[in-house]
Every structure is written in C-alpha cells, then in structure tokens.
C-alpha cells in the first residue's frame, strides 16, 4: 500500500492527537461519539493510502520545512 506523508501545522495535526485538550474532550462529550476524521484521514481514505502524519500544532514554515528534511532520506 502506498503512503501519504503530510507535514504542516495545527491544521494538519488535527484534533485526534491531542485528546487531553479540554475543548476536544468537551466537543467529544457534546457529540456523544468519536470526533470526526481530520482532513488527512479523509484524503488518505479516498486515495486508499496509509497515512503518516507529521503535523505539529504551532509549527512555523521553517519548522515544517525542517521536519520534511528530517523525515526525508
């Protein structure tokens, strides 16, 4: 299976990697179900690809580029 690698800031990071954040806990309780898929999950499902998510909340463009370089061979 092919792999989709996503790099970015909090928009890429999404809400699923930070369940300890109070607002996400409250959102989940309000929905009375799991939180919705983040855009990377939706895209990887549509493309039938495995997802490797390297987004970090608050990352600057320089940090994102550095992350791409560190993950590249």
mmCIF file of N, CA and C in Angstrom:
data_model
loop_
_atom_site.group_PDB
_atom_site.id
_atom_site.type_symbol
_atom_site.label_atom_id
_atom_site.label_comp_id
_atom_site.label_asym_id
_atom_site.label_seq_id
_atom_site.Cartn_x
_atom_site.Cartn_y
_atom_site.Cartn_z
ATOM 1 N N UNK A 1 0.840 -1.173 0.000
ATOM 2 C CA UNK A 1 0.000 0.000 0.000
ATOM 3 C C UNK A 1 0.887 1.239 0.000
ATOM 4 N N UNK A 2 0.521 2.218 -0.780
ATOM 5 C CA UNK A 2 1.257 3.478 -0.833
ATOM 6 C C UNK A 2 1.026 4.274 0.442
ATOM 7 N N UNK A 3 1.919 5.213 0.689
ATOM 8 C CA UNK A 3 1.841 6.010 1.909
ATOM 9 C C UNK A 3 1.738 7.491 1.575
ATOM 10 N N UNK A 4 0.854 8.175 2.264
ATOM 11 C CA UNK A 4 0.685 9.619 2.148
ATOM 12 C C UNK A 4 1.357 10.256 3.351
ATOM 13 N N UNK A 5 2.343 11.111 3.108
ATOM 14 C CA UNK A 5 3.060 11.806 4.179
ATOM 15 C C UNK A 5 2.570 13.245 4.218
ATOM 16 N N UNK A 6 2.060 13.683 5.362
ATOM 17 C CA UNK A 6 1.564 15.048 5.499
ATOM 18 C C UNK A 6 2.375 15.805 6.541
ATOM 19 N N UNK A 7 2.789 16.988 6.166
ATOM 20 C CA UNK A 7 3.550 17.869 7.045
ATOM 21 C C UNK A 7 2.781 19.169 7.185
ATOM 22 N N UNK A 8 2.881 19.813 8.337
ATOM 23 C CA UNK A 8 2.203 21.085 8.488
ATOM 24 C C UNK A 8 2.092 21.515 9.933
ATOM 25 N N UNK A 9 1.120 22.402 10.155
ATOM 26 C CA UNK A 9 0.894 22.978 11.484
ATOM 27 C C UNK A 9 -0.333 22.324 12.116
ATOM 28 N N UNK A 10 -1.042 23.065 12.943
ATOM 29 C CA UNK A 10 -2.188 22.500 13.653
ATOM 30 C C UNK A 10 -3.314 22.066 12.721
ATOM 31 N N UNK A 11 -3.418 22.683 11.546
ATOM 32 C CA UNK A 11 -4.454 22.267 10.597
ATOM 33 C C UNK A 11 -4.181 20.849 10.083
ATOM 34 N N UNK A 12 -2.925 20.499 9.973
ATOM 35 C CA UNK A 12 -2.558 19.147 9.567
ATOM 36 C C UNK A 12 -2.585 18.214 10.769
ATOM 37 N N UNK A 13 -2.106 18.701 11.894
ATOM 38 C CA UNK A 13 -2.050 17.902 13.127
ATOM 39 C C UNK A 13 -3.442 17.415 13.521
ATOM 40 N N UNK A 14 -4.408 18.307 13.450
ATOM 41 C CA UNK A 14 -5.777 17.927 13.760
ATOM 42 C C UNK A 14 -6.029 17.738 15.239
ATOM 43 N N UNK A 15 -7.195 17.248 15.546
ATOM 44 C CA UNK A 15 -7.619 17.116 16.930
ATOM 45 C C UNK A 15 -7.425 15.721 17.498
ATOM 46 N N UNK A 16 -7.155 14.749 16.689
ATOM 47 C CA UNK A 16 -7.112 13.371 17.184
ATOM 48 C C UNK A 16 -5.840 13.025 17.943
ATOM 49 N N UNK A 17 -4.822 13.835 17.826
ATOM 50 C CA UNK A 17 -3.581 13.528 18.525
ATOM 51 C C UNK A 17 -3.482 14.255 19.861
ATOM 52 N N UNK A 18 -4.527 14.964 20.244
ATOM 53 C CA UNK A 18 -4.469 15.765 21.455
ATOM 54 C C UNK A 18 -5.753 15.618 22.259
ATOM 55 N N UNK A 19 -6.083 14.400 22.650
ATOM 56 C CA UNK A 19 -7.317 14.154 23.390
ATOM 57 C C UNK A 19 -7.292 14.724 24.804
ATOM 58 N N UNK A 20 -6.142 15.141 25.289
ATOM 59 C CA UNK A 20 -6.061 15.711 26.629
ATOM 60 C C UNK A 20 -6.495 17.174 26.660
ATOM 61 N N UNK A 21 -6.602 17.814 25.495
ATOM 62 C CA UNK A 21 -7.017 19.213 25.415
ATOM 63 C C UNK A 21 -8.486 19.312 25.826
ATOM 64 N N UNK A 22 -8.780 20.139 26.810
ATOM 65 C CA UNK A 22 -10.113 20.209 27.402
ATOM 66 C C UNK A 22 -11.208 20.456 26.366
ATOM 67 N N UNK A 23 -10.977 21.375 25.442
ATOM 68 C CA UNK A 23 -12.018 21.673 24.449
ATOM 69 C C UNK A 23 -12.348 20.468 23.573
ATOM 70 N N UNK A 24 -11.363 19.627 23.266
ATOM 71 C CA UNK A 24 -11.636 18.427 22.469
ATOM 72 C C UNK A 24 -12.435 17.417 23.295
ATOM 73 N N UNK A 25 -12.132 17.327 24.597
ATOM 74 C CA UNK A 25 -12.904 16.440 25.473
ATOM 75 C C UNK A 25 -14.364 16.893 25.523
ATOM 76 N N UNK A 26 -14.566 18.200 25.673
ATOM 77 C CA UNK A 26 -15.926 18.734 25.730
ATOM 78 C C UNK A 26 -16.658 18.537 24.406
ATOM 79 N N UNK A 27 -15.951 18.711 23.300
ATOM 80 C CA UNK A 27 -16.538 18.518 21.967
ATOM 81 C C UNK A 27 -16.983 17.069 21.801
ATOM 82 N N UNK A 28 -16.127 16.132 22.234
ATOM 83 C CA UNK A 28 -16.452 14.712 22.136
ATOM 84 C C UNK A 28 -17.668 14.379 22.993
ATOM 85 N N UNK A 29 -17.734 14.929 24.201
ATOM 86 C CA UNK A 29 -18.898 14.708 25.067
ATOM 87 C C UNK A 29 -20.165 15.298 24.444
ATOM 88 N N UNK A 30 -20.053 16.475 23.842
ATOM 89 C CA UNK A 30 -21.193 17.122 23.205
ATOM 90 C C UNK A 30 -21.727 16.289 22.042
ATOM 91 N N UNK A 31 -20.811 15.737 21.242
ATOM 92 C CA UNK A 31 -21.202 14.911 20.090
ATOM 93 C C UNK A 31 -21.753 13.554 20.523
ATOM 94 N N UNK A 32 -21.378 13.118 21.738
ATOM 95 C CA UNK A 32 -21.742 11.787 22.240
ATOM 96 C C UNK A 32 -21.221 10.679 21.315
ATOM 97 N N UNK A 33 -20.094 10.959 20.691
ATOM 98 C CA UNK A 33 -19.451 9.980 19.806
ATOM 99 C C UNK A 33 -18.006 10.418 19.586
ATOM 100 N N UNK A 34 -17.323 9.653 18.769
ATOM 101 C CA UNK A 34 -15.946 9.993 18.427
ATOM 102 C C UNK A 34 -15.912 11.298 17.637
ATOM 103 N N UNK A 35 -14.759 11.929 17.643
ATOM 104 C CA UNK A 35 -14.598 13.154 16.859
ATOM 105 C C UNK A 35 -14.480 12.795 15.376
ATOM 106 N N UNK A 36 -14.848 13.719 14.483
ATOM 107 C CA UNK A 36 -14.804 13.413 13.054
ATOM 108 C C UNK A 36 -13.370 13.240 12.558
ATOM 109 N N UNK A 37 -13.243 12.598 11.408
ATOM 110 C CA UNK A 37 -11.921 12.428 10.799
ATOM 111 C C UNK A 37 -11.331 13.786 10.460
ATOM 112 N N UNK A 38 -10.003 13.871 10.570
ATOM 113 C CA UNK A 38 -9.309 15.082 10.136
ATOM 114 C C UNK A 38 -9.100 14.986 8.628
ATOM 115 N N UNK A 39 -8.756 16.122 7.996
ATOM 116 C CA UNK A 39 -8.708 16.144 6.536
ATOM 117 C C UNK A 39 -7.685 15.154 5.981
ATOM 118 N N UNK A 40 -6.603 14.917 6.683
ATOM 119 C CA UNK A 40 -5.601 13.962 6.208
ATOM 120 C C UNK A 40 -6.131 12.543 6.168
ATOM 121 N N UNK A 41 -6.948 12.189 7.150
ATOM 122 C CA UNK A 41 -7.569 10.857 7.175
ATOM 123 C C UNK A 41 -8.574 10.709 6.035
ATOM 124 N N UNK A 42 -9.351 11.757 5.803
ATOM 125 C CA UNK A 42 -10.325 11.720 4.708
ATOM 126 C C UNK A 42 -9.612 11.542 3.374
ATOM 127 N N UNK A 43 -8.543 12.319 3.159
ATOM 128 C CA UNK A 43 -7.795 12.229 1.903
ATOM 129 C C UNK A 43 -7.136 10.865 1.743
ATOM 130 N N UNK A 44 -6.499 10.365 2.798
ATOM 131 C CA UNK A 44 -5.822 9.065 2.684
ATOM 132 C C UNK A 44 -6.827 7.945 2.431
ATOM 133 N N UNK A 45 -8.020 8.041 3.021
ATOM 134 C CA UNK A 45 -9.057 7.038 2.754
ATOM 135 C C UNK A 45 -9.530 7.104 1.306
ATOM 136 N N UNK A 46 -9.732 8.319 0.793
ATOM 137 C CA UNK A 46 -10.180 8.469 -0.595
ATOM 138 C C UNK A 46 -9.131 7.955 -1.579
ATOM 139 N N UNK A 47 -7.855 8.149 -1.240
ATOM 140 C CA UNK A 47 -6.767 7.696 -2.109
ATOM 141 C C UNK A 47 -6.358 6.258 -1.828
ATOM 142 N N UNK A 48 -6.962 5.641 -0.804
ATOM 143 C CA UNK A 48 -6.618 4.288 -0.370
ATOM 144 C C UNK A 48 -5.118 4.183 -0.075
ATOM 145 N N UNK A 49 -4.656 5.105 0.768
ATOM 146 C CA UNK A 49 -3.245 5.148 1.130
ATOM 147 C C UNK A 49 -3.111 5.152 2.649
ATOM 148 N N UNK A 50 -1.998 4.608 3.119
ATOM 149 C CA UNK A 50 -1.661 4.684 4.539
ATOM 150 C C UNK A 50 -1.253 6.117 4.852
ATOM 151 N N UNK A 51 -1.557 6.596 6.064
ATOM 152 C CA UNK A 51 -1.266 7.979 6.433
ATOM 153 C C UNK A 51 -0.134 8.044 7.448
ATOM 154 N N UNK A 52 0.876 8.851 7.132
ATOM 155 C CA UNK A 52 1.919 9.223 8.091
ATOM 156 C C UNK A 52 1.756 10.713 8.324
ATOM 157 N N UNK A 53 1.395 11.076 9.528
ATOM 158 C CA UNK A 53 1.068 12.448 9.866
ATOM 159 C C UNK A 53 2.198 13.073 10.665
ATOM 160 N N UNK A 54 2.794 14.126 10.116
ATOM 161 C CA UNK A 54 3.903 14.807 10.778
ATOM 162 C C UNK A 54 3.554 16.244 11.145
ATOM 163 N N UNK A 55 2.280 16.567 11.234
ATOM 164 C CA UNK A 55 1.872 17.917 11.606
ATOM 165 C C UNK A 55 2.124 18.187 13.076
ATOM 166 N N UNK A 56 2.483 19.417 13.379
ATOM 167 C CA UNK A 56 2.715 19.834 14.764
ATOM 168 C C UNK A 56 2.011 21.159 14.994
ATOM 169 N N UNK A 57 1.186 21.210 16.018
ATOM 170 C CA UNK A 57 0.499 22.449 16.344
ATOM 171 C C UNK A 57 1.480 23.572 16.633
ATOM 172 N N UNK A 58 1.258 24.724 16.025
ATOM 173 C CA UNK A 58 2.107 25.888 16.248
ATOM 174 C C UNK A 58 3.396 25.897 15.459
ATOM 175 N N UNK A 59 3.577 24.948 14.545
ATOM 176 C CA UNK A 59 4.819 24.882 13.768
ATOM 177 C C UNK A 59 4.884 26.023 12.754
ATOM 178 N N UNK A 60 6.044 26.647 12.652
ATOM 179 C CA UNK A 60 6.269 27.697 11.653
ATOM 180 C C UNK A 60 6.657 27.050 10.330
ATOM 181 N N UNK A 61 6.718 27.854 9.274
ATOM 182 C CA UNK A 61 7.130 27.326 7.966
ATOM 183 C C UNK A 61 8.536 26.748 8.026
ATOM 184 N N UNK A 62 9.425 27.383 8.776
ATOM 185 C CA UNK A 62 10.801 26.878 8.901
ATOM 186 C C UNK A 62 10.799 25.536 9.620
ATOM 187 N N UNK A 63 10.003 25.406 10.683
ATOM 188 C CA UNK A 63 9.919 24.137 11.411
ATOM 189 C C UNK A 63 9.319 23.039 10.540
ATOM 190 N N UNK A 64 8.317 23.389 9.746
ATOM 191 C CA UNK A 64 7.696 22.410 8.845
ATOM 192 C C UNK A 64 8.722 21.939 7.820
ATOM 193 N N UNK A 65 9.465 22.885 7.222
ATOM 194 C CA UNK A 65 10.494 22.522 6.243
ATOM 195 C C UNK A 65 11.567 21.659 6.894
ATOM 196 N N UNK A 66 11.968 22.009 8.110
ATOM 197 C CA UNK A 66 12.968 21.223 8.836
ATOM 198 C C UNK A 66 12.454 19.802 9.085
ATOM 199 N N UNK A 67 11.180 19.685 9.412
ATOM 200 C CA UNK A 67 10.563 18.370 9.631
ATOM 201 C C UNK A 67 10.575 17.549 8.338
ATOM 202 N N UNK A 68 10.270 18.180 7.205
ATOM 203 C CA UNK A 68 10.324 17.493 5.906
ATOM 204 C C UNK A 68 11.749 16.988 5.664
ATOM 205 N N UNK A 69 12.731 17.849 5.891
ATOM 206 C CA UNK A 69 14.128 17.458 5.663
ATOM 207 C C UNK A 69 14.540 16.312 6.581
ATOM 208 N N UNK A 70 14.122 16.360 7.834
ATOM 209 C CA UNK A 70 14.490 15.302 8.786
ATOM 210 C C UNK A 70 13.843 13.961 8.447
ATOM 211 N N UNK A 71 12.675 13.982 7.845
ATOM 212 C CA UNK A 71 11.971 12.740 7.517
ATOM 213 C C UNK A 71 12.361 12.195 6.148
ATOM 214 N N UNK A 72 13.065 13.003 5.351
ATOM 215 C CA UNK A 72 13.460 12.574 4.002
ATOM 216 C C UNK A 72 14.749 11.774 4.041
ATOM 217 N N UNK A 73 14.862 10.880 3.098
ATOM 218 C CA UNK A 73 16.091 10.078 3.001
ATOM 219 C C UNK A 73 17.147 10.847 2.235
#
